[in-house]
GROMACS .gro file of C-alpha atoms in nm:
model
  477
    1GLN     CA    1  12.045  12.828   8.073
    2ALA     CA    2  11.759  12.597   8.164
    3GLY     CA    3  11.637  12.327   8.399
    4LEU     CA    4  11.752  12.266   8.753
    5GLU     CA    5  12.092  12.432   8.704
    6GLN     CA    6  11.921  12.757   8.610
    7LYS     CA    7  11.662  12.739   8.889
    8TYR     CA    8  11.913  12.659   9.163
    9ASN     CA    9  12.212  12.852   9.028
   10LYS     CA   10  12.236  13.068   9.341
   11TYR     CA   11  12.312  12.753   9.541
   12LEU     CA   12  12.539  12.591   9.283
   13ALA     CA   13  12.750  12.886   9.165
   14GLY     CA   14  12.937  12.982   9.481
   15GLU     CA   15  13.124  13.314   9.495
   16ASN     CA   16  13.429  13.428   9.300
   17GLY     CA   17  13.749  13.511   9.483
   18ARG     CA   18  13.854  13.878   9.504
   19MET     CA   19  14.171  14.081   9.561
   20ILE     CA   20  14.116  14.423   9.726
   21THR     CA   21  14.406  14.667   9.675
   22GLU     CA   22  14.462  15.025   9.797
   23THR     CA   23  14.493  15.259   9.495
   24ASP     CA   24  14.557  15.624   9.420
   25ALA     CA   25  14.313  15.865   9.253
   26ASN     CA   26  14.405  15.721   8.911
   27HIS     CA   27  14.319  15.364   9.027
   28LYS     CA   28  14.683  15.257   9.028
   29ALA     CA   29  14.804  15.033   9.309
   30ILE     CA   30  14.996  15.218   9.580
   31ALA     CA   31  15.339  15.059   9.618
   32TYR     CA   32  15.318  15.009   9.992
   33GLY     CA   33  14.937  15.014  10.020
   34SER     CA   34  14.737  14.743  10.195
   35GLN     CA   35  14.606  14.442  10.007
   36GLU     CA   36  14.352  14.177  10.100
   37ILE     CA   37  14.276  13.850   9.920
   38LEU     CA   38  13.932  13.694   9.968
   39ASP     CA   39  13.932  13.326   9.874
   40PRO     CA   40  13.662  13.193   9.642
   41GLU     CA   41  13.381  12.996   9.801
   42ASP     CA   42  13.259  12.672   9.652
   43GLY     CA   43  12.892  12.642   9.569
   44TYR     CA   44  12.670  12.382   9.728
   45ASP     CA   45  12.592  12.043   9.576
   46ILE     CA   46  12.233  11.948   9.494
   47LYS     CA   47  12.133  11.586   9.539
   48LEU     CA   48  11.833  11.473   9.337
   49THR     CA   49  11.566  11.215   9.413
   50THR     CA   50  11.627  11.054   9.073
   51ASP     CA   51  11.797  10.716   9.047
   52SER     CA   52  12.044  10.704   8.758
   53VAL     CA   53  11.984  10.332   8.707
   54VAL     CA   54  11.606  10.370   8.680
   55GLU     CA   55  11.664  10.677   8.462
   56SER     CA   56  11.859  10.454   8.223
   57PHE     CA   57  11.569  10.204   8.218
   58LEU     CA   58  11.319  10.480   8.133
   59GLU     CA   59  11.538  10.642   7.866
   60LYS     CA   60  11.598  10.306   7.698
   61ALA     CA   61  11.222  10.234   7.688
   62LEU     CA   62  11.141  10.581   7.553
   63LYS     CA   63  11.406  10.564   7.281
   64GLU     CA   64  11.269  10.229   7.169
   65ALA     CA   65  10.910  10.361   7.175
   66LEU     CA   66  11.019  10.662   6.968
   67GLU     CA   67  11.197  10.451   6.707
   68VAL     CA   68  10.947  10.166   6.672
   69ASN     CA   69  10.645  10.396   6.653
   70LYS     CA   70  10.812  10.660   6.432
   71ALA     CA   71  10.685  10.919   6.679
   72GLU     CA   72  10.762  11.289   6.714
   73THR     CA   73  10.847  11.263   7.084
   74ALA     CA   74  10.815  11.019   7.373
   75GLN     CA   75  10.795  11.126   7.736
   76GLY     CA   76  10.795  10.937   8.061
   77ILE     CA   77  10.802  10.974   8.437
   78ILE     CA   78  10.838  10.723   8.721
   79MET     CA   79  10.732  10.838   9.069
   80SER     CA   80  10.720  10.691   9.417
   81CYS     CA   81  10.345  10.708   9.473
   82LYS     CA   82  10.369  10.709   9.854
   83THR     CA   83  10.621  10.993   9.883
   84GLY     CA   84  10.602  11.198   9.561
   85ARG     CA   85  10.972  11.141   9.486
   86ILE     CA   86  11.048  11.166   9.115
   87ILE     CA   87  11.268  10.864   9.044
   88ALA     CA   88  11.311  10.912   8.669
   89MET     CA   89  11.193  11.160   8.408
   90SER     CA   90  11.282  11.202   8.043
   91THR     CA   91  11.173  11.346   7.710
   92GLN     CA   92  11.305  11.191   7.390
   93PRO     CA   93  11.468  11.288   7.160
   94ASP     CA   94  11.722  11.472   7.373
   95PHE     CA   95  12.083  11.588   7.335
   96ASP     CA   96  12.422  11.543   7.494
   97PRO     CA   97  12.451  11.814   7.763
   98ASN     CA   98  12.828  11.818   7.700
   99ASP     CA   99  12.770  11.906   7.334
  100PRO     CA  100  12.441  12.099   7.293
  101PRO     CA  101  12.337  12.206   6.941
  102ARG     CA  102  12.404  12.577   7.006
  103SER     CA  103  12.425  12.656   6.635
  104ASP     CA  104  12.050  12.593   6.603
  105VAL     CA  105  11.867  12.784   6.877
  106ALA     CA  106  11.520  12.660   6.775
  107THR     CA  107  11.630  12.296   6.793
  108LEU     CA  108  11.811  12.355   7.123
  109ASN     CA  109  11.500  12.515   7.276
  110ALA     CA  110  11.276  12.234   7.153
  111LEU     CA  111  11.507  11.962   7.287
  112SER     CA  112  11.556  12.147   7.617
  113ARG     CA  113  11.181  12.175   7.679
  114ASN     CA  114  11.074  11.952   7.967
  115ARG     CA  115  10.741  11.840   7.824
  116ILE     CA  116  10.654  11.645   8.138
  117VAL     CA  117  10.594  11.972   8.325
  118ALA     CA  118  10.550  12.226   8.044
  119ASP     CA  119  10.305  12.070   7.795
  120ALA     CA  120   9.931  12.046   7.856
  121TYR     CA  121   9.734  11.790   7.655
  122GLU     CA  122   9.393  11.622   7.654
  123PRO     CA  123   9.459  11.306   7.858
  124GLY     CA  124   9.189  11.091   7.701
  125SER     CA  125   9.109  10.764   7.874
  126THR     CA  126   9.384  10.783   8.137
  127PHE     CA  127   9.170  11.056   8.299
  128LYS     CA  128   8.899  10.795   8.355
  129ILE     CA  129   9.094  10.692   8.666
  130ILE     CA  130   9.006  11.031   8.815
  131THR     CA  131   8.639  11.006   8.712
  132LEU     CA  132   8.615  10.655   8.858
  133SER     CA  133   8.780  10.761   9.187
  134ALA     CA  134   8.555  11.065   9.225
  135ALA     CA  135   8.235  10.876   9.139
  136LEU     CA  136   8.310  10.597   9.387
  137ASP     CA  137   8.423  10.831   9.665
  138SER     CA  138   8.121  11.061   9.625
  139GLY     CA  139   7.887  10.763   9.657
  140LYS     CA  140   7.723  10.834   9.321
  141VAL     CA  141   7.856  10.505   9.186
  142THR     CA  142   7.907  10.165   9.351
  143SER     CA  143   8.045   9.833   9.233
  144ALA     CA  144   7.683   9.728   9.173
  145ASN     CA  145   7.629   9.987   8.897
  146GLU     CA  146   7.556   9.854   8.549
  147TYR     CA  147   7.562  10.023   8.209
  148ASN     CA  148   7.436   9.959   7.860
  149CYS     CA  149   7.652  10.086   7.574
  150GLY     CA  150   7.501  10.102   7.228
  151GLY     CA  151   7.797  10.283   7.075
  152SER     CA  152   7.701  10.633   7.188
  153TYR     CA  153   7.529  10.835   7.459
  154THR     CA  154   7.300  11.133   7.397
  155VAL     CA  155   7.334  11.442   7.617
  156ASN     CA  156   7.086  11.727   7.556
  157GLY     CA  157   7.029  11.610   7.202
  158GLU     CA  158   7.399  11.567   7.119
  159ARG     CA  159   7.509  11.213   7.034
  160ILE     CA  160   7.854  11.153   7.180
  161LYS     CA  161   8.024  10.842   7.049
  162CYS     CA  162   8.198  10.558   7.226
  163TRP     CA  163   8.535  10.464   7.082
  164LYS     CA  164   8.379  10.128   6.983
  165SER     CA  165   8.125  10.203   6.712
  166GLY     CA  166   7.911   9.895   6.780
  167GLY     CA  167   7.911   9.957   7.154
  168HIS     CA  168   7.994   9.726   7.443
  169GLY     CA  169   7.641   9.617   7.528
  170HIS     CA  170   7.549   9.535   7.888
  171GLU     CA  171   7.840   9.573   8.132
  172THR     CA  172   7.915   9.595   8.502
  173LEU     CA  173   8.121   9.881   8.646
  174LYS     CA  174   8.439   9.673   8.638
  175LYS     CA  175   8.372   9.562   8.281
  176ALA     CA  176   8.302   9.922   8.176
  177VAL     CA  177   8.645  10.027   8.308
  178GLN     CA  178   8.812   9.727   8.143
  179ASN     CA  179   8.643   9.821   7.816
  180SER     CA  180   8.723  10.192   7.866
  181CYS     CA  181   8.361  10.259   7.774
  182ASN     CA  182   8.296  10.630   7.709
  183PRO     CA  183   7.917  10.625   7.774
  184ALA     CA  184   7.972  10.468   8.117
  185PHE     CA  185   8.212  10.744   8.216
  186MET     CA  186   7.982  11.013   8.078
  187GLN     CA  187   7.709  10.880   8.306
  188MET     CA  188   7.948  10.875   8.603
  189ALA     CA  189   8.039  11.241   8.544
  190LEU     CA  190   7.677  11.348   8.500
  191SER     CA  191   7.565  11.158   8.810
  192MET     CA  192   7.807  11.367   9.020
  193GLY     CA  193   7.710  11.699   8.864
  194LYS     CA  194   7.936  11.997   8.800
  195SER     CA  195   7.990  12.107   9.158
  196THR     CA  196   8.088  11.768   9.301
  197PHE     CA  197   8.299  11.656   9.005
  198TYR     CA  198   8.484  11.989   8.994
  199ASP     CA  199   8.558  11.966   9.366
  200TYR     CA  200   8.738  11.638   9.300
  201ILE     CA  201   8.912  11.769   8.986
  202TYR     CA  202   9.062  12.057   9.185
  203ALA     CA  203   9.134  11.835   9.486
  204PHE     CA  204   9.337  11.601   9.263
  205GLY     CA  205   9.551  11.904   9.168
  206PHE     CA  206   9.430  11.985   8.817
  207GLY     CA  207   9.425  12.350   8.720
  208SER     CA  208   9.722  12.441   8.944
  209SER     CA  209  10.095  12.376   8.961
  210THR     CA  210  10.207  12.066   9.149
  211GLY     CA  211  10.489  12.262   9.317
  212SER     CA  212  10.749  12.015   9.190
  213GLY     CA  213  11.026  12.275   9.191
  214ILE     CA  214  11.099  12.217   8.823
  215SER     CA  215  11.119  12.535   8.617
  216GLY     CA  216  10.872  12.585   8.335
  217GLU     CA  217  10.585  12.398   8.501
  218THR     CA  218  10.239  12.500   8.379
  219SER     CA  219   9.896  12.453   8.536
  220GLY     CA  220   9.707  12.278   8.258
  221ILE     CA  221   9.365  12.404   8.146
  222VAL     CA  222   9.048  12.355   8.350
  223THR     CA  223   8.761  12.566   8.215
  224HIS     CA  224   8.579  12.751   8.493
  225GLU     CA  225   8.275  12.568   8.620
  226LYS     CA  226   8.034  12.848   8.527
  227TYR     CA  227   8.115  12.803   8.157
  228ILE     CA  228   8.069  12.424   8.160
  229THR     CA  229   7.756  12.266   8.012
  230GLU     CA  230   7.636  11.912   8.078
  231ASN     CA  231   7.778  11.818   7.737
  232ASN     CA  232   8.122  11.948   7.840
  233LEU     CA  233   8.095  11.767   8.173
  234ALA     CA  234   8.017  11.439   7.998
  235ARG     CA  235   8.327  11.481   7.780
  236ILE     CA  236   8.548  11.562   8.079
  237GLY     CA  237   8.431  11.230   8.223
  238PHE     CA  238   8.625  11.042   7.955
  239GLY     CA  239   8.920  11.282   7.930
  240GLN     CA  240   8.819  11.544   7.673
  241SER     CA  241   8.752  11.918   7.727
  242ILE     CA  242   9.027  11.931   7.990
  243ALA     CA  243   9.404  11.967   7.951
  244VAL     CA  244   9.660  11.839   8.200
  245THR     CA  245  10.038  11.813   8.225
  246PRO     CA  246  10.194  11.466   8.252
  247ILE     CA  247  10.328  11.544   8.600
  248GLN     CA  248   9.977  11.651   8.714
  249LEU     CA  249   9.824  11.328   8.587
  250CYS     CA  250  10.096  11.112   8.740
  251THR     CA  251  10.062  11.289   9.077
  252ALA     CA  252   9.682  11.254   9.072
  253VAL     CA  253   9.695  10.882   8.987
  254CYS     CA  254   9.944  10.832   9.272
  255ALA     CA  255   9.677  10.973   9.504
  256ALA     CA  256   9.409  10.752   9.352
  257VAL     CA  257   9.602  10.432   9.427
  258ASN     CA  258   9.818  10.510   9.733
  259GLY     CA  259   9.528  10.528   9.977
  260GLY     CA  260   9.394  10.867   9.875
  261GLU     CA  261   9.673  11.110   9.972
  262LEU     CA  262   9.787  11.374   9.721
  263MET     CA  263  10.165  11.396   9.763
  264GLN     CA  264  10.364  11.693   9.634
  265PRO     CA  265  10.612  11.571   9.372
  266TYR     CA  266  10.972  11.677   9.423
  267VAL     CA  267  11.304  11.621   9.248
  268VAL     CA  268  11.553  11.791   9.486
  269ASP     CA  269  11.636  11.563   9.777
  270SER     CA  270  11.885  11.788   9.955
  271ILE     CA  271  12.140  12.068   9.924
  272VAL     CA  272  12.478  12.005  10.092
  273ASN     CA  273  12.800  12.205  10.130
  274LYS     CA  274  13.147  12.088  10.033
  275ASP     CA  275  13.191  11.923  10.374
  276GLY     CA  276  12.872  11.722  10.329
  277ARG     CA  277  12.668  11.923  10.579
  278VAL     CA  278  12.302  11.938  10.483
  279ILE     CA  279  12.187  12.294  10.415
  280LEU     CA  280  11.835  12.205  10.302
  281LYS     CA  281  11.647  11.873  10.310
  282ASN     CA  282  11.318  11.800  10.138
  283GLU     CA  283  11.077  11.555  10.297
  284PRO     CA  284  10.759  11.397  10.157
  285THR     CA  285  10.472  11.646  10.184
  286MET     CA  286  10.108  11.549  10.182
  287VAL     CA  287   9.904  11.827  10.018
  288ARG     CA  288   9.560  11.690  10.113
  289ARG     CA  289   9.351  11.378  10.136
  290VAL     CA  290   9.148  11.343   9.816
  291ILE     CA  291   8.959  11.013   9.851
  292GLY     CA  292   8.912  10.758  10.127
  293GLU     CA  293   9.131  10.451  10.174
  294SER     CA  294   8.847  10.211  10.094
  295THR     CA  295   8.776  10.397   9.769
  296SER     CA  296   9.143  10.380   9.674
  297ALA     CA  297   9.142  10.004   9.739
  298GLN     CA  298   8.843   9.965   9.504
  299VAL     CA  299   9.018  10.171   9.236
  300ARG     CA  300   9.333   9.956   9.265
  301GLU     CA  301   9.133   9.636   9.230
  302ILE     CA  302   8.944   9.757   8.923
  303LEU     CA  303   9.257   9.895   8.753
  304GLU     CA  304   9.442   9.570   8.818
  305SER     CA  305   9.164   9.391   8.627
  306VAL     CA  306   9.220   9.632   8.334
  307VAL     CA  307   9.571   9.487   8.298
  308SER     CA  308   9.485   9.124   8.375
  309GLU     CA  309   9.159   9.105   8.176
  310GLY     CA  310   9.102   9.430   7.983
  311SER     CA  311   9.264   9.673   7.742
  312GLY     CA  312   9.591   9.699   7.936
  313LYS     CA  313   9.710   9.341   7.886
  314ASN     CA  314  10.030   9.450   7.715
  315ALA     CA  315  10.148   9.612   8.039
  316SER     CA  316  10.121   9.290   8.240
  317ILE     CA  317  10.448   9.170   8.393
  318PRO     CA  318  10.477   8.794   8.448
  319GLY     CA  319  10.482   8.717   8.821
  320TYR     CA  320  10.386   9.069   8.932
  321ARG     CA  321  10.055   9.236   9.007
  322VAL     CA  322  10.016   9.546   8.788
  323GLY     CA  323   9.731   9.794   8.745
  324GLY     CA  324   9.685  10.072   8.493
  325LYS     CA  325   9.491  10.243   8.218
  326THR     CA  326   9.544  10.309   7.849
  327GLY     CA  327   9.467  10.637   7.677
  328THR     CA  328   9.448  10.778   7.325
  329ALA     CA  329   9.413  11.155   7.310
  330GLN     CA  330   9.337  11.387   7.021
  331LYS     CA  331   9.577  11.668   6.935
  332TYR     CA  332   9.480  12.021   6.843
  333GLU     CA  333   9.635  12.267   6.595
  334ASP     CA  334   9.510  12.625   6.570
  335GLY     CA  335   9.218  12.536   6.794
  336LYS     CA  336   9.099  12.248   6.574
  337ILE     CA  337   9.140  11.872   6.601
  338ALA     CA  338   9.448  11.770   6.400
  339SER     CA  339   9.336  11.479   6.181
  340GLY     CA  340   9.540  11.163   6.236
  341LYS     CA  341   9.758  11.318   6.509
  342LEU     CA  342   9.721  11.148   6.846
  343ILE     CA  343   9.900  11.099   7.175
  344ALA     CA  344   9.899  10.737   7.291
  345SER     CA  345   9.968  10.683   7.660
  346PHE     CA  346   9.963  10.432   7.940
  347ILE     CA  347   9.988  10.486   8.314
  348GLY     CA  348  10.064  10.185   8.531
  349PHE     CA  349  10.141  10.109   8.895
  350ALA     CA  350  10.293   9.816   9.084
  351PRO     CA  351  10.271   9.614   9.301
  352ALA     CA  352   9.897   9.653   9.249
  353ASP     CA  353   9.795   9.546   9.600
  354ASP     CA  354  10.035   9.790   9.770
  355PRO     CA  355  10.166  10.032   9.505
  356GLU     CA  356  10.516  10.175   9.530
  357TYR     CA  357  10.577  10.307   9.179
  358VAL     CA  358  10.368  10.477   8.911
  359CYS     CA  359  10.495  10.504   8.554
  360LEU     CA  360  10.343  10.721   8.280
  361ILE     CA  361  10.463  10.704   7.919
  362LEU     CA  362  10.326  10.918   7.633
  363VAL     CA  363  10.404  10.858   7.267
  364ASP     CA  364  10.333  11.171   7.065
  365GLU     CA  365  10.210  11.129   6.707
  366PRO     CA  366  10.291  10.761   6.644
  367LYS     CA  367  10.299  10.704   6.270
  368VAL     CA  368  10.241  10.331   6.259
  369GLY     CA  369   9.865  10.324   6.271
  370THR     CA  370   9.624  10.440   6.538
  371ILE     CA  371   9.485  10.087   6.555
  372PHE     CA  372   9.763  10.052   6.814
  373GLY     CA  373   9.668  10.374   6.992
  374SER     CA  374   9.580  10.206   7.322
  375THR     CA  375   9.881   9.973   7.311
  376VAL     CA  376  10.159  10.187   7.166
  377ALA     CA  377  10.279  10.291   7.514
  378ALA     CA  378  10.180   9.994   7.732
  379PRO     CA  379  10.468   9.760   7.631
  380TYR     CA  380  10.720  10.027   7.727
  381VAL     CA  381  10.560  10.092   8.066
  382LYS     CA  382  10.588   9.717   8.120
  383GLN     CA  383  10.955   9.724   8.019
  384GLY     CA  384  11.049  10.016   8.243
  385MET     CA  385  10.839   9.902   8.538
  386GLU     CA  386  10.968   9.543   8.532
  387GLU     CA  387  11.330   9.655   8.535
  388THR     CA  388  11.254   9.906   8.813
  389LEU     CA  389  11.086   9.644   9.033
  390ARG     CA  390  11.377   9.404   8.993
  391HIS     CA  391  11.628   9.684   9.057
  392TYR     CA  392  11.462   9.760   9.391
  393GLY     CA  393  11.449   9.395   9.493
  394TYR     CA  394  11.084   9.310   9.426
  395LEU     CA  395  11.068   8.944   9.330
  396PRO     CA  396  10.784   8.780   9.137
  397THR     CA  397  10.500   8.678   9.369
  398GLU     CA  398  10.269   8.503   9.123
  399ASN     CA  399  10.316   8.183   8.924
  400ALA     CA  400  10.240   8.322   8.582
  401ASP     CA  401  10.169   8.115   8.272
  402THR     CA  402  10.441   8.259   8.048
  403VAL     CA  403  10.571   8.200   7.696
  404SER     CA  404  10.864   8.329   7.495
  405VAL     CA  405  10.779   8.551   7.197
  406PRO     CA  406  10.907   8.399   6.870
  407ASP     CA  407  11.094   8.593   6.601
  408LEU     CA  408  10.831   8.700   6.346
  409THR     CA  409  11.028   8.940   6.126
  410GLY     CA  410  11.053   8.829   5.763
  411MET     CA  411  10.728   8.630   5.784
  412THR     CA  412  10.398   8.729   5.632
  413ILE     CA  413  10.133   8.840   5.881
  414LEU     CA  414   9.940   8.520   5.803
  415GLU     CA  415  10.243   8.305   5.892
  416ALA     CA  416  10.310   8.513   6.204
  417LYS     CA  417   9.947   8.474   6.319
  418ALA     CA  418   9.972   8.095   6.292
  419LEU     CA  419  10.300   8.081   6.485
  420LEU     CA  420  10.165   8.312   6.757
  421LYS     CA  421   9.848   8.106   6.793
  422GLU     CA  422  10.062   7.796   6.838
  423ALA     CA  423  10.254   7.977   7.116
  424GLY     CA  424   9.933   8.091   7.290
  425LEU     CA  425   9.963   8.454   7.180
  426TYR     CA  426   9.752   8.686   6.964
  427ALA     CA  427   9.840   8.902   6.665
  428GLU     CA  428   9.745   9.272   6.645
  429PHE     CA  429   9.797   9.424   6.301
  430GLN     CA  430   9.662   9.677   6.054
  431ASP     CA  431   9.781   9.566   5.711
  432ASN     CA  432   9.708   9.283   5.468
  433GLU     CA  433   9.790   8.932   5.580
  434GLU     CA  434  10.024   8.892   5.280
  435ASP     CA  435  10.245   9.183   5.394
  436MET     CA  436  10.585   9.110   5.548
  437VAL     CA  437  10.647   9.174   5.918
  438THR     CA  438  10.929   9.428   5.964
  439ALA     CA  439  10.906   9.482   6.342
  440GLN     CA  440  10.724   9.347   6.645
  441VAL     CA  441  10.638   9.443   7.003
  442PRO     CA  442  10.714   9.264   7.238
  443ALA     CA  443  11.056   9.181   7.098
  444THR     CA  444  11.189   8.836   7.006
  445ASN     CA  445  11.256   8.606   7.306
  446GLU     CA  446  11.081   8.839   7.550
  447VAL     CA  447  10.891   8.642   7.816
  448VAL     CA  448  10.526   8.744   7.838
  449GLN     CA  449  10.204   8.609   7.983
  450ARG     CA  450  10.010   8.365   7.768
  451GLY     CA  451   9.733   8.548   7.582
  452THR     CA  452   9.934   8.867   7.527
  453ASP     CA  453   9.880   9.065   7.204
  454VAL     CA  454  10.187   9.099   6.981
  455LEU     CA  455  10.188   9.409   6.761
  456LEU     CA  456  10.297   9.338   6.405
  457TYR     CA  457  10.437   9.621   6.192
  458THR     CA  458  10.496   9.618   5.818
  459ALA     CA  459  10.639   9.865   5.569
  460ALA     CA  460  10.282   9.960   5.482
  461THR     CA  461  10.172  10.032   5.837
  462ASP     CA  462  10.049  10.392   5.856
  463VAL     CA  463   9.807  10.612   6.042
  464ASP     CA  464   9.457  10.461   6.038
  465GLN     CA  465   9.216  10.751   5.998
  466GLU     CA  466   8.922  10.531   6.093
  467ASP     CA  467   9.029  10.509   6.457
  468THR     CA  468   9.058  10.880   6.534
  469GLY     CA  469   8.713  10.884   6.695
  470LEU     CA  470   8.588  11.135   6.438
  471GLU     CA  471   8.272  11.111   6.228
  472THR     CA  472   8.373  11.036   5.869
  473ALA     CA  473   8.186  11.051   5.540
  474ILE     CA  474   8.252  10.980   5.172
  475VAL     CA  475   8.266  11.303   4.971
  476PRO     CA  476   8.037  11.269   4.664
  477ASN     CA  477   8.159  11.336   4.311
   0.00000   0.00000   0.00000
């Protein structure tokens, strides 16, 4: 009824057997009439690009992200960035295909929906990878560029805020990316202008289907250039005023870090008959070159620093070189921003010097405080990516300074902070220091790099309205 089985049913179903019998005018078999039996024909088998082991890694990480963050849904995809092969893809919660909830059609439809290809959302800061790539490749920005962030940037009289109210002050290009500084990316977008920036947006595949072969794929939303003002363009620079699907974003980031080639994602490897003969074979397909190899190398280097030094620390994997970008996106309901409802995401790639795999995880409407918006997804990308690298035989190449995370549950936040400091780790929390820790990320005994943030959850942890990026005011009596 849905998914790949529906799309490729003509290959899978085969043909029923038939018995052809000579009959009289009343359609009764003639006693000595001729009869022919046509044997049924088996359908073909479809072999997917997905790896069931990596799929299990991704599903485990998503289920944990869903439970810990009390989220509505969690989605993830792992792709081979050099070929476009989809190695794993999942939306949680899901259902047992052997026992679907057919008694509740609405629930069945919701659980069957492949959000990775069907849902368009504002990507937020993960889109900054595209802005950075375009700005560097167009020559409008170089590594020598510097910015000054005072907490906002004014475009045609409109003051557009940075996520950090006090601003980041003076910063280099690399530091601006590490800080995920909105004003810096607004200036990058404006320096390119509408025509140039839109050329790159379309070249990266936004606004059109990726051609993945998965049913239900949508094209996202890219407003036509003629309707875009400079204010809109500035917002697109940091991931607002544009809507993308997760598979579009993952495919585009693959191009940004693999040397600049946009590869068509695909999930069907081959179609074979019952004797094993290949009827159809899919091969990696390069759609177009988007950016130059030297630009891609610069992007990789900067994004690796985001994980090693910047906001993506919680995605670092001891002994491995990892790059990536965090993102916190607003959600809309009835055309308006839904207060307190966000999508937290992280997209990472490894090995950072010569990427093989890209992993994107989105956590939809986490209900444990938006103070963790930029880190809600990163620990789970780390978890899935580390297991994937080890599964494919990639051994640690760096001598990392690592520590084991202590068990903090049952302690007060104040006690947990002291123990973490002793271990060389940092505490990230929202609630009062007297509150009791009920959960933690990373988990007890997990080995992490020294200096990693540990997220502390308590029974009181809830959505923090102050971090939605919206202007707030006290209503007078």
